[in-house]
CSV table of C-alpha atoms in Angstrom, one decimal:
chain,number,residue,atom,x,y,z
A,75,UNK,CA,2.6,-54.8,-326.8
A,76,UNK,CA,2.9,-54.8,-323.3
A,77,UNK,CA,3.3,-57.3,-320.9
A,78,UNK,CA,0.9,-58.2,-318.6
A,79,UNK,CA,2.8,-57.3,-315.2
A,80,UNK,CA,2.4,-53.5,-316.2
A,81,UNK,CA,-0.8,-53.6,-316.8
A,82,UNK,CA,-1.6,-55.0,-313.5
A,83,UNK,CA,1.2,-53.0,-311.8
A,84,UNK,CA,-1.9,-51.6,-309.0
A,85,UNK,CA,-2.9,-55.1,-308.3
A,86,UNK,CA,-1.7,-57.8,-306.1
A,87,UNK,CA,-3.5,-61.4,-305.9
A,88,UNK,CA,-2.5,-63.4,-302.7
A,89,UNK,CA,-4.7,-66.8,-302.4
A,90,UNK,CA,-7.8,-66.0,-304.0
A,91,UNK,CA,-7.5,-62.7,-302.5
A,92,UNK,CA,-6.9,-59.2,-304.6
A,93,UNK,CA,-5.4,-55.9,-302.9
A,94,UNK,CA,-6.1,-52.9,-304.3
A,95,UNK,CA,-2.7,-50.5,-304.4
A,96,UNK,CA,-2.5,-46.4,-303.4
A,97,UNK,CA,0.0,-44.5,-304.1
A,98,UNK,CA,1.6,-42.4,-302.7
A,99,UNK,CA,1.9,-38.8,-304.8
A,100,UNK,CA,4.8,-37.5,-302.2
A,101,UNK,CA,6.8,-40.1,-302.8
A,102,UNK,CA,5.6,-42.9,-305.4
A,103,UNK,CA,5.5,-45.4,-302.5
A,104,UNK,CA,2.4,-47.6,-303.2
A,105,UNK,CA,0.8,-49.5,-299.9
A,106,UNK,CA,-1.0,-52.6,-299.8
A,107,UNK,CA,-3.8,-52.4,-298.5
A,108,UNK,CA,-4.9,-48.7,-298.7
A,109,UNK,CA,-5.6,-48.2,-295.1
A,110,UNK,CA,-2.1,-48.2,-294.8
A,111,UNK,CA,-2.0,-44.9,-296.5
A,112,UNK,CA,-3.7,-42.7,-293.9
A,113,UNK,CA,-0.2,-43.6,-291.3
A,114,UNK,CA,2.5,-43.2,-294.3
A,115,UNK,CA,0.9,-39.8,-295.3
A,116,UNK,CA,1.1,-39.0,-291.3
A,117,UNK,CA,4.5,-39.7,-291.0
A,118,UNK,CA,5.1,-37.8,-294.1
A,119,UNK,CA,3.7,-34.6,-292.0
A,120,UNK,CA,5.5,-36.0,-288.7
A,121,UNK,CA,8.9,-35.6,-290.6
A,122,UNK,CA,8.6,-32.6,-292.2
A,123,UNK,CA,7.3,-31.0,-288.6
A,124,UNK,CA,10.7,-32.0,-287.5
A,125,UNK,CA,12.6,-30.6,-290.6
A,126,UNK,CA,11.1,-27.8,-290.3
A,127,UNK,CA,12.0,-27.4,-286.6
A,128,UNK,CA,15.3,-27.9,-287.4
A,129,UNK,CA,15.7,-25.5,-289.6
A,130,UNK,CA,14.0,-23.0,-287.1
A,131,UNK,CA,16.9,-23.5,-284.8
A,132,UNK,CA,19.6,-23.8,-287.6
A,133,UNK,CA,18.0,-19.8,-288.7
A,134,UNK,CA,17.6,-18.8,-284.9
A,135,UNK,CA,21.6,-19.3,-284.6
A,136,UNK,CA,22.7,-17.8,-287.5
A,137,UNK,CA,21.1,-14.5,-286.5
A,138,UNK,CA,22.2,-14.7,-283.5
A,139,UNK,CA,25.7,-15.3,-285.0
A,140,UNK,CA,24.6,-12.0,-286.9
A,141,UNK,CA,23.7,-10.0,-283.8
A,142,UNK,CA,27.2,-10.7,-282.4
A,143,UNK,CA,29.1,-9.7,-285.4
């Protein structure tokens, strides 16, 4: 049988008040409440704009270390 925390494991009551959870299928995070999940998602695509410009330059030098070889 299971206990009664996993079953309500999407659900948060807070003085009379439920919250409804999202989760987040990049990274399990869950937000409370989901309008949080519009930002997280956003900084999801912020960060890997910056990962992949890093690796742009990290690829740039090495063929340029190439060229000079």
């Amino acid at each position: 049988m299971e206990p009664t925390a996993a079953k309500r494991a999407n659900v948060i009551s807070f003085d009379s008040r439920v919250f409804r959870a999202v989760k987040c299928e990049k990274c399990g995070a869950k937000m409370y409440p989901q309008s949080l999940l519009q930002p997280h998602l956003t900084n999801h695509r912020r960060h890997q704009r910056f990962l992949n410009g890093e690796l742009r330059k990290l690829q740039d030098t090495f063929s340029r270390m190439r060229d000079i070889a």
